[in-house]
mmCIF file of C-alpha atoms and ligand atoms in Angstrom:
data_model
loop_
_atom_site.group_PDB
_atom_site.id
_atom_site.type_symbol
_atom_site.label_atom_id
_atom_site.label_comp_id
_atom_site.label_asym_id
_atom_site.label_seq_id
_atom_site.Cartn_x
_atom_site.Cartn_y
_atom_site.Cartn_z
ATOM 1 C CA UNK U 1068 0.000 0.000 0.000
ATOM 2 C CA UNK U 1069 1.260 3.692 -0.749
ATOM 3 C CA UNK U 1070 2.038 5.956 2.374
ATOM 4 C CA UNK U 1071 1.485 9.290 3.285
ATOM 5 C CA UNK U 1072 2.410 11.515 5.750
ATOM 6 C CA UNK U 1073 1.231 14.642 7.335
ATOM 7 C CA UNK U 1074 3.287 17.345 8.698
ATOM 8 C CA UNK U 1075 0.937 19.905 10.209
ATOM 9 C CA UNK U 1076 -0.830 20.816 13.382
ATOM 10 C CA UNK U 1077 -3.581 19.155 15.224
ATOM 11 C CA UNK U 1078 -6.895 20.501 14.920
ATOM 12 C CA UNK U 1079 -9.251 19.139 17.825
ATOM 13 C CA UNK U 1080 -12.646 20.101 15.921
ATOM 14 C CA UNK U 1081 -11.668 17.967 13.255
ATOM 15 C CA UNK U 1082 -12.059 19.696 10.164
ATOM 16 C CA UNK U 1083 -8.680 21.031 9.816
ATOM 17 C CA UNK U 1084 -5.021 20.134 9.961
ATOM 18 C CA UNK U 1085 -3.699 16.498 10.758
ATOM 19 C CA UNK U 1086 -7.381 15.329 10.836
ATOM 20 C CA UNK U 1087 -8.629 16.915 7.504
ATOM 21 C CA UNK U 1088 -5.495 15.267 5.956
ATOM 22 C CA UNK U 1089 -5.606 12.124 7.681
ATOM 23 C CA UNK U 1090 -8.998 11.395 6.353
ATOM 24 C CA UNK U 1091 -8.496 12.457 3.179
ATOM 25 C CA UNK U 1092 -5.572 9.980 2.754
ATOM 26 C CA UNK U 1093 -7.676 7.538 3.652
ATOM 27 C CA UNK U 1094 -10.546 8.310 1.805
ATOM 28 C CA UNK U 1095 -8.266 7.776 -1.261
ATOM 29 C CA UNK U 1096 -6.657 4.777 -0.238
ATOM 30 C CA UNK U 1097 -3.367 5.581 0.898
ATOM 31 C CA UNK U 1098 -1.996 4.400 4.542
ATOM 32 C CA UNK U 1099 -1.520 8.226 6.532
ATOM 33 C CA UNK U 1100 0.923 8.862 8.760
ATOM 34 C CA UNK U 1101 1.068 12.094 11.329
ATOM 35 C CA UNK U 1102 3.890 14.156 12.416
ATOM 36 C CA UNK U 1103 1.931 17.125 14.792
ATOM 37 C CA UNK U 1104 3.680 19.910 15.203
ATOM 38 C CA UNK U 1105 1.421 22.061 16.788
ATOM 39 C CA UNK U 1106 -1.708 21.137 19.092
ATOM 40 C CA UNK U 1107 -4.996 23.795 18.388
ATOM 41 C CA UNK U 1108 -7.753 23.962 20.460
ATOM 42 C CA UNK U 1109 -10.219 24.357 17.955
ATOM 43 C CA UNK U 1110 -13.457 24.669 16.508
ATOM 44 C CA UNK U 1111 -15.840 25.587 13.591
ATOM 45 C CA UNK U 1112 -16.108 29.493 15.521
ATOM 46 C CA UNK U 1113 -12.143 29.684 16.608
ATOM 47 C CA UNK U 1114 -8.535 29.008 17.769
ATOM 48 C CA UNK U 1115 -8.569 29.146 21.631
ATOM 49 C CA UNK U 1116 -4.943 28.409 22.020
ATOM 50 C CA UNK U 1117 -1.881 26.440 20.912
ATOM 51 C CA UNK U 1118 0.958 24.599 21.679
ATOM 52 C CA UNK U 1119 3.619 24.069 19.447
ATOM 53 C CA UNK U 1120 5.355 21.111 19.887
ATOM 54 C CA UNK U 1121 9.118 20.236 20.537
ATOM 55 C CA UNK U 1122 11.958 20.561 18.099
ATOM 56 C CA UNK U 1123 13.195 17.412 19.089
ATOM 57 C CA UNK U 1124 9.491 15.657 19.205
ATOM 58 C CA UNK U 1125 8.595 16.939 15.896
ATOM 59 C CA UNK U 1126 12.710 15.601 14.253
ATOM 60 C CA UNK U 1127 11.758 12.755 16.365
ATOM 61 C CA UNK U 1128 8.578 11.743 14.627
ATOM 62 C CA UNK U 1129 9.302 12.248 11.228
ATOM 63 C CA UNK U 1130 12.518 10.356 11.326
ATOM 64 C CA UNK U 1131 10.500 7.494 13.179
ATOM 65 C CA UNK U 1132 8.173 7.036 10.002
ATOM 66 C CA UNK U 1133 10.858 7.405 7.500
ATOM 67 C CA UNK U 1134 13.406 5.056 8.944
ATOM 68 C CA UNK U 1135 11.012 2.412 9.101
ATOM 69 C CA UNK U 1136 7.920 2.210 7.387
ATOM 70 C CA UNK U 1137 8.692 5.052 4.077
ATOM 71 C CA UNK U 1138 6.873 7.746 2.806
ATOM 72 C CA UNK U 1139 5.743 8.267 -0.770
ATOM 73 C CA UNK U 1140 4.490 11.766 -0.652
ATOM 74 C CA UNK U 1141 4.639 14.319 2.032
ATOM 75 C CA UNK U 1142 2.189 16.928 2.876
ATOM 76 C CA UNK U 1143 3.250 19.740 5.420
ATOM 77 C CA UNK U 1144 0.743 21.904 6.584
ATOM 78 C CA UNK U 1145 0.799 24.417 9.850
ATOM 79 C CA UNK U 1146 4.532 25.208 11.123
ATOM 80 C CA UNK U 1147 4.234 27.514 13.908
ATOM 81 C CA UNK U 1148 7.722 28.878 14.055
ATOM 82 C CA UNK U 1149 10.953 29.564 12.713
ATOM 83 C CA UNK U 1150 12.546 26.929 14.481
ATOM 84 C CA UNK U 1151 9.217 24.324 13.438
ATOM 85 C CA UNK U 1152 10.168 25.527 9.820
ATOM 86 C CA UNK U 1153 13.924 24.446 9.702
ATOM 87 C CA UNK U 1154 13.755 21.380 12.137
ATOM 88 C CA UNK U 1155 11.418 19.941 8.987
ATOM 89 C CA UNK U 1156 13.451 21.432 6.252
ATOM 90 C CA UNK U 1157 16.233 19.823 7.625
ATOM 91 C CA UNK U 1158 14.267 16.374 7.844
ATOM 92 C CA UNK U 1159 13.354 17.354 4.139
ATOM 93 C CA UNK U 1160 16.817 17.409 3.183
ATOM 94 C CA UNK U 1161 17.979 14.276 4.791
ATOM 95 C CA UNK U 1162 15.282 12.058 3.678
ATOM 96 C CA UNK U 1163 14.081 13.330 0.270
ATOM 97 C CA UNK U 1164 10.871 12.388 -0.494
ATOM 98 C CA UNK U 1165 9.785 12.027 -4.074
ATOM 99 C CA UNK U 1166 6.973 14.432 -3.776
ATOM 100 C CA UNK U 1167 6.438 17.361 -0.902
ATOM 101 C CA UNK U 1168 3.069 19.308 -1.142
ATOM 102 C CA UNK U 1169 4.043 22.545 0.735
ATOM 103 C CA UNK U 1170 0.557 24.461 1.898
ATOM 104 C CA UNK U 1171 1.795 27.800 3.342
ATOM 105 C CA UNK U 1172 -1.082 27.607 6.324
ATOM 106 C CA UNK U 1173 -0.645 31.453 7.877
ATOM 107 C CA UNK U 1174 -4.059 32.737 9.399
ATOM 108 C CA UNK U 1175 -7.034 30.501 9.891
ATOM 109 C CA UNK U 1176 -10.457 31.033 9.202
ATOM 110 C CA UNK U 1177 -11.459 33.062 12.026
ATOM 111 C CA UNK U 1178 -7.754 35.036 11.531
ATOM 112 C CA UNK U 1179 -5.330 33.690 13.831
ATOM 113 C CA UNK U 1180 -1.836 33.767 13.433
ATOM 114 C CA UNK U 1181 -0.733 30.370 12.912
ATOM 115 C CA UNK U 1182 2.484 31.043 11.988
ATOM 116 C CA UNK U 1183 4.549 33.888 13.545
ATOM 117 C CA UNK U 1184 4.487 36.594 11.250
ATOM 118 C CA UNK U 1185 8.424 37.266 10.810
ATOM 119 C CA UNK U 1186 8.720 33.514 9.676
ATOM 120 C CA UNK U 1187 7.887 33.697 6.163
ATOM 121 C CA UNK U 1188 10.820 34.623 4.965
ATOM 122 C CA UNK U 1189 11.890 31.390 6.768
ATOM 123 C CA UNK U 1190 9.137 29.142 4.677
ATOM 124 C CA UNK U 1191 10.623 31.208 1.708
ATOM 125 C CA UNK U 1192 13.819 30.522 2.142
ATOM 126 C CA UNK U 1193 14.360 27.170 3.531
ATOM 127 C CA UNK U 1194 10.854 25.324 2.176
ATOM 128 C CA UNK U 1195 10.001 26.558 -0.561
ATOM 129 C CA UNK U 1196 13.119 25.232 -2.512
ATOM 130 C CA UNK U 1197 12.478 21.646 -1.427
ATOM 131 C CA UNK U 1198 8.773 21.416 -2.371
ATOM 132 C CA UNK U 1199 7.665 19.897 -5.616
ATOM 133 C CA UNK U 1200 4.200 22.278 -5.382
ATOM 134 C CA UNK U 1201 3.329 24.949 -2.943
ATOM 135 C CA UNK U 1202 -0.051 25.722 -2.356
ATOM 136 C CA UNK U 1203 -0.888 29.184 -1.348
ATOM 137 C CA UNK U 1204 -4.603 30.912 -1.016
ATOM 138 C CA UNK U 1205 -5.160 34.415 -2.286
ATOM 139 C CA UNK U 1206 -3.712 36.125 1.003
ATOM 140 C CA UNK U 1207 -0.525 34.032 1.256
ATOM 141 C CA UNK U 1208 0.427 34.419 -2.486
ATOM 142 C CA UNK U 1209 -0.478 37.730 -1.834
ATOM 143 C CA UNK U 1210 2.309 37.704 1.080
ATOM 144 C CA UNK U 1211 5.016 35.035 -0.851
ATOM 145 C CA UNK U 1212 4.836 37.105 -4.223
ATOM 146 C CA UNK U 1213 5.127 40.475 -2.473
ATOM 147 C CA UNK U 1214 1.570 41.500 -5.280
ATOM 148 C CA UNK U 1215 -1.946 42.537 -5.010
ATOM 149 C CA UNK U 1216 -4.007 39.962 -6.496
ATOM 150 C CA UNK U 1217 -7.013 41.179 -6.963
ATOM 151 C CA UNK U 1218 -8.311 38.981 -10.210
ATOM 152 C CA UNK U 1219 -7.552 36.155 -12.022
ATOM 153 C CA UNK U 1220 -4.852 38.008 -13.860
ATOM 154 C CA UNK U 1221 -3.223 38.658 -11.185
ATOM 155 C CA UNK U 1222 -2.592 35.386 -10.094
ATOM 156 C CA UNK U 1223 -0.854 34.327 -13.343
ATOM 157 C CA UNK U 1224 1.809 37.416 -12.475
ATOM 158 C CA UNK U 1225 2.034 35.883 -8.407
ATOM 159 C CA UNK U 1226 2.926 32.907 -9.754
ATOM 160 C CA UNK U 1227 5.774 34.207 -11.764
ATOM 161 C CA UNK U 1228 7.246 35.373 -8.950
ATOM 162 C CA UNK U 1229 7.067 32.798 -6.251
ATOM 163 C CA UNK U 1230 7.804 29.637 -8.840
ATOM 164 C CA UNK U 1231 11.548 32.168 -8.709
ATOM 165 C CA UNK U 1232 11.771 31.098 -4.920
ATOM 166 C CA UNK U 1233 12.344 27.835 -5.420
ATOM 167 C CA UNK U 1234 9.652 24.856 -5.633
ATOM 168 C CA UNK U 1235 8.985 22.536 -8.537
ATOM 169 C CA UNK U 1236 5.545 24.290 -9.173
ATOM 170 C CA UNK U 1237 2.779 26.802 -7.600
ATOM 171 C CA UNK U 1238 -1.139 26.418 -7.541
ATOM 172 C CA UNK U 1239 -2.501 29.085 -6.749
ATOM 173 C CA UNK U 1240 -6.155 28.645 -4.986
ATOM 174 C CA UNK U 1241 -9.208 30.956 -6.376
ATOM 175 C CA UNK U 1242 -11.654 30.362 -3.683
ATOM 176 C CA UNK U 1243 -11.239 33.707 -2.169
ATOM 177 C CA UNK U 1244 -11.617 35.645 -5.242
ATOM 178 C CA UNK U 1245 -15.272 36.599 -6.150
ATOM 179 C CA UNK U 1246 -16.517 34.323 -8.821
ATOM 180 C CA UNK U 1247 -16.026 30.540 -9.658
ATOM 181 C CA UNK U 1248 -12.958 29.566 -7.538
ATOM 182 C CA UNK U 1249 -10.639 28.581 -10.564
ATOM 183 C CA UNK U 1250 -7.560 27.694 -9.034
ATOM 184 C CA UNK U 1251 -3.472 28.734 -10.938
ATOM 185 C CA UNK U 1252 -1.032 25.957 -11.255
ATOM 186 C CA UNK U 1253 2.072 26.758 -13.061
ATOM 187 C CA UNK U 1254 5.361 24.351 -13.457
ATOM 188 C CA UNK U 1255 7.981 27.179 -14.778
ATOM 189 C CA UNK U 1256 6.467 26.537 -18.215
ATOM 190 C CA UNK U 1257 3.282 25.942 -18.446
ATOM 191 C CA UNK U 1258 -0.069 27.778 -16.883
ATOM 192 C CA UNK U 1259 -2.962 25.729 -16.229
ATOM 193 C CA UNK U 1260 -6.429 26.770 -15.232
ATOM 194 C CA UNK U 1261 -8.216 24.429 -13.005
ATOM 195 C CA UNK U 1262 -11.663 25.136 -13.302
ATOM 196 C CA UNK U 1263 -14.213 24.711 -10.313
ATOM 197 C CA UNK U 1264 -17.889 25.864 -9.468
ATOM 198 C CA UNK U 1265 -18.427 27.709 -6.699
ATOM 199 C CA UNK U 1266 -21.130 25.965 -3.594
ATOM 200 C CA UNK U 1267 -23.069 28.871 -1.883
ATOM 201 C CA UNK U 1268 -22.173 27.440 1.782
ATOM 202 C CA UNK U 1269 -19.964 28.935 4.850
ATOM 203 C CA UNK U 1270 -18.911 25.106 5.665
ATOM 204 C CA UNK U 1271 -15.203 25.351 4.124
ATOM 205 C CA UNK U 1272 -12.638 24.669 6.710
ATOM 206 C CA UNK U 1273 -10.357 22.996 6.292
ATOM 207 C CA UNK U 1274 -10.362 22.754 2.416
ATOM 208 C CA UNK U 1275 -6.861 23.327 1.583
ATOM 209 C CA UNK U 1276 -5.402 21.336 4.183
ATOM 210 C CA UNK U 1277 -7.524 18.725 1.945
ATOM 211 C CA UNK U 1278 -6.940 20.258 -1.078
ATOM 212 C CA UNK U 1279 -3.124 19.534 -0.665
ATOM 213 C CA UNK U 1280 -3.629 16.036 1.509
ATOM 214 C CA UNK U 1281 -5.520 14.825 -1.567
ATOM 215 C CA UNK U 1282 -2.717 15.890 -4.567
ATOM 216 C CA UNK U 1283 -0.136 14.067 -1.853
ATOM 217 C CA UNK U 1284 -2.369 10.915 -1.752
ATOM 218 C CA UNK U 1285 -3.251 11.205 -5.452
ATOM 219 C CA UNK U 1286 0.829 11.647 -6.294
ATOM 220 C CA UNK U 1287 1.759 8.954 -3.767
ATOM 221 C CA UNK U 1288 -0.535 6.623 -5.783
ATOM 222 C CA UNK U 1289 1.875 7.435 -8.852
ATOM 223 C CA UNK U 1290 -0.560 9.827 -10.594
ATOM 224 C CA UNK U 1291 1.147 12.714 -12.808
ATOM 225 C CA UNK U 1292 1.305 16.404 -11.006
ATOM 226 C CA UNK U 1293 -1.097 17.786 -13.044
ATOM 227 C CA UNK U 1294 -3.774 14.607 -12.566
ATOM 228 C CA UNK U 1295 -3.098 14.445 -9.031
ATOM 229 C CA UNK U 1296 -4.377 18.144 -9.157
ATOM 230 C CA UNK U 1297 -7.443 17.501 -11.263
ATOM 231 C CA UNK U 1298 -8.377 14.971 -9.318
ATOM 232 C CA UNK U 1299 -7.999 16.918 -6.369
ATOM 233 C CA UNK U 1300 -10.059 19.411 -7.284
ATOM 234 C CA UNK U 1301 -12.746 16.887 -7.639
ATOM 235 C CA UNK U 1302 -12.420 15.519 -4.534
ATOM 236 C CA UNK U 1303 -12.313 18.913 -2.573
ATOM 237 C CA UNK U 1304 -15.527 20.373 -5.060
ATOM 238 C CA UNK U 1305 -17.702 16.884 -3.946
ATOM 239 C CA UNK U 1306 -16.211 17.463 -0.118
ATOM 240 C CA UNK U 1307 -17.842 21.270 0.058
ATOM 241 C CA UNK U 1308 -20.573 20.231 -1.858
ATOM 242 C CA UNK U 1309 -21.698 17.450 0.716
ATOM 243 C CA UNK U 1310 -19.704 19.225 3.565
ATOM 244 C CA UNK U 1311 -21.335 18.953 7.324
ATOM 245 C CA UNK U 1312 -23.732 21.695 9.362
ATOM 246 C CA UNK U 1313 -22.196 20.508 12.178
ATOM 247 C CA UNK U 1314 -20.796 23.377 15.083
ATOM 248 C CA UNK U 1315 -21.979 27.353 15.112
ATOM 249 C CA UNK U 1316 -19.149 28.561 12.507
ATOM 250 C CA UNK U 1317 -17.564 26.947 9.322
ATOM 251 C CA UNK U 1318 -18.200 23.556 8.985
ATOM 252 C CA UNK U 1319 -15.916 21.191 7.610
ATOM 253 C CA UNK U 1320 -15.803 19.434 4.475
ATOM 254 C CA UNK U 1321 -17.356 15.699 4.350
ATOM 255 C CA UNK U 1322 -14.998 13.182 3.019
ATOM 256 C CA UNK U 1323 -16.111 10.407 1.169
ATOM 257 C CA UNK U 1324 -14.355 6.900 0.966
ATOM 258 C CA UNK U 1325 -13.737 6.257 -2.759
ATOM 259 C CA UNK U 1326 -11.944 2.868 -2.512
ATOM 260 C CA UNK U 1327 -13.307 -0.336 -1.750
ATOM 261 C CA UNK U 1328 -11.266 -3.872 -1.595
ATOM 262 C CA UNK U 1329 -7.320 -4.702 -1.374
ATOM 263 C CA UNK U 1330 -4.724 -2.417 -2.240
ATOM 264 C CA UNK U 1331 -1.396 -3.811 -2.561
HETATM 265 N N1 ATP I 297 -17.308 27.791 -2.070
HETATM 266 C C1 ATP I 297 -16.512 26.976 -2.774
HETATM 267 N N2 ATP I 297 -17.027 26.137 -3.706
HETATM 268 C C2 ATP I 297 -16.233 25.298 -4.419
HETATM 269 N N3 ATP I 297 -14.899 25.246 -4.282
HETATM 270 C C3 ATP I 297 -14.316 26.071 -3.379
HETATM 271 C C4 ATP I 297 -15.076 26.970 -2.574
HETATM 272 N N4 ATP I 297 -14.227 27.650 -1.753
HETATM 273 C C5 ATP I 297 -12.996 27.176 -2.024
HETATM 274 N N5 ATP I 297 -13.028 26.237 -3.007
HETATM 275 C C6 ATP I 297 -11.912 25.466 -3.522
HETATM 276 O O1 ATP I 297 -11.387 24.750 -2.408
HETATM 277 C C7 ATP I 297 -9.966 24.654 -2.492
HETATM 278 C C8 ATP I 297 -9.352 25.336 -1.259
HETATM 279 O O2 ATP I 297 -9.349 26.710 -1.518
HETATM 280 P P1 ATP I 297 -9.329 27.886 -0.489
HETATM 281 O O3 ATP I 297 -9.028 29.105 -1.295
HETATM 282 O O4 ATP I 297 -10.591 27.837 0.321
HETATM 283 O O5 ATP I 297 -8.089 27.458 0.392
HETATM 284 P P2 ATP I 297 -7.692 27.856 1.840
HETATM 285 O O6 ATP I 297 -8.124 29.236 2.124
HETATM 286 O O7 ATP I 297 -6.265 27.515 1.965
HETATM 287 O O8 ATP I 297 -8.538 26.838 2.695
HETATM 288 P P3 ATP I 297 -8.470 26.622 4.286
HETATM 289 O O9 ATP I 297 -7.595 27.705 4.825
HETATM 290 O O10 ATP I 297 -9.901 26.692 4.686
HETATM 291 O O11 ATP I 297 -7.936 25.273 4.556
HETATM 292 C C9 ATP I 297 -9.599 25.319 -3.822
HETATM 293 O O12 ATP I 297 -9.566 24.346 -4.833
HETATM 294 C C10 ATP I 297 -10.739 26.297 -4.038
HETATM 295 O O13 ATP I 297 -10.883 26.670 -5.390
HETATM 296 C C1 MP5 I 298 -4.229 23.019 12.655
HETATM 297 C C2 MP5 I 298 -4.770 23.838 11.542
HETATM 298 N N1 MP5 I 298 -4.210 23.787 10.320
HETATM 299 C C3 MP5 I 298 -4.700 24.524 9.310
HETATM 300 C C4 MP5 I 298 -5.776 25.369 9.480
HETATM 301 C C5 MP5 I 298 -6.285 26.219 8.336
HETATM 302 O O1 MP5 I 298 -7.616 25.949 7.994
HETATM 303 P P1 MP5 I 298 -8.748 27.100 7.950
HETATM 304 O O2 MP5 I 298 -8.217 28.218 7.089
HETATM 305 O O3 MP5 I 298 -9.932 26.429 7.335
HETATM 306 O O4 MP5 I 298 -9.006 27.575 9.369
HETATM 307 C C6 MP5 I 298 -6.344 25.401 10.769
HETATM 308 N N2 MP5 I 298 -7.401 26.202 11.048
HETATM 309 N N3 MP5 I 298 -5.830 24.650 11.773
#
């Protein structure tokens, strides 16, 4: 069976973070694996705190999965800190995974900080480089490409600039422009639109942490970048469509179990 594994923080309402990517890997049929970096006391209305975890927990676990069991795709998600950011890049760098999905997680829903402001340039310098896609919304490609976006346009320039930091490729995510949320990827040489219909609903949290967990689980399986992404994109448009009314705030997206039988 293919592996995955999960680099993010801990989200104890369950739509976000380590859960939202957990069951997304399995809802695709790959075996997840967890390395938490941060704990989040959490719901569908707010963060009430966090706890960021250990340097030398967070080395610990991610060394722990690779040394013995092996990991065909990495997602990372929330890194809290500076010193979160390069205790994983460093873990990047000795292991080398085939394929690291980078989502730049900054400000949740209900606008916390999730990471500390004066670590981007960290995530820019240190992760970008070693991820084979990063995954920004509108407001982080906003803060990674130092422009405005303000229209679909603009996110073709954005992308220009932050595929020159570093990773493999860049999809941009539309769903906070007005409009059908048409998500940007880009490799360096191509631009592809990946088209998407909006769902009138407040229930999307946690949809890029499942966004990314699925293109991981979809690459894992062996699929090409650009499937993995289409596919994806399914996936995360049939999530919000059918996504729970559960909790007073944003709801989280409903993930489906699309494999049946042996995997081998
Ligand atoms: N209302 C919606 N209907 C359909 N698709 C949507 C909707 N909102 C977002 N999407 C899609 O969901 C995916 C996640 O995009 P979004 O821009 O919400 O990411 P995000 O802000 O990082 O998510 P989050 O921070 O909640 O995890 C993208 O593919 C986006 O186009
Ligand atoms: C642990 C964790 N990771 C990521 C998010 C982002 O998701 P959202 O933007 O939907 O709040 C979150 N809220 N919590």
């Amino acid at each position: 069976m293919k592996t995955a594994l999960t680099i993010a923080g801990s989200d104890s309402g369950g739509g976000a973070g380590i859960q939202a990517d957990l069951k997304t890997f399995s809802a695709l049929g790959v075996f997840g694996m967890s390395a938490i970096t941060a704990i989040t006391a959490q719901n569908t209305v707010e963060v009430r705190s966090v706890q960021n975890i250990d340097l030398d927990i967070i080395h610990d676990q991610i060394s722990a999965v690779f040394e013995d069991i092996g990991v065909n795709a990495v997602k990372i998600g929330m890194l809290g800190t500076s010193g979160i950011i390069k205790t994983v890049a460093k873990s990047l760098e000795k292991y080398k995974p085939e394929h690291t999905i980078l989502d730049p997680v900054m400000v949740s829903k209900g606008g916390h900080h999730l990471l500390e402001r004066n670590a981007v340039a960290d995530l820019n310098e240190f992760l970008l480089p070693l991820s084979s896609l990063v995954t920004p919304n509108i407001p982080e490609a906003e803060i990674l490409s130092g422009l405005k976006i303000h229209s679909e346009p603009d996110m073709y320039l954005a992308c220009r600039e932050i595929i020159d930091k570093g990773p493999g490729a860049v999809l941009i995510k539309g769903g906070h422009l007005d409009g059908d949320p048409n998500d940007l990827f880009y490799d360096g040489k191509q631009f592809h639109l990946i088209k998407g219909e909006r769902v009138e609903t407040k229930n999307v949290h946690g949809t890029g942490c499942t966004l990314s967990s699925a293109i991981a689980a979809n690459l894992a399986k062996g699929e090409n970048m650009l499937t993995a992404i289409e596919n994806a994109k399914d996936y995360i448009t049939t999530a919000i469509a059918e996504s729970l009314d559960i909790g007073q705030g944003h709801g989280p997206a409903h993930h489906f179990h699309q494999f049946y039988g042996h995997v081998h």
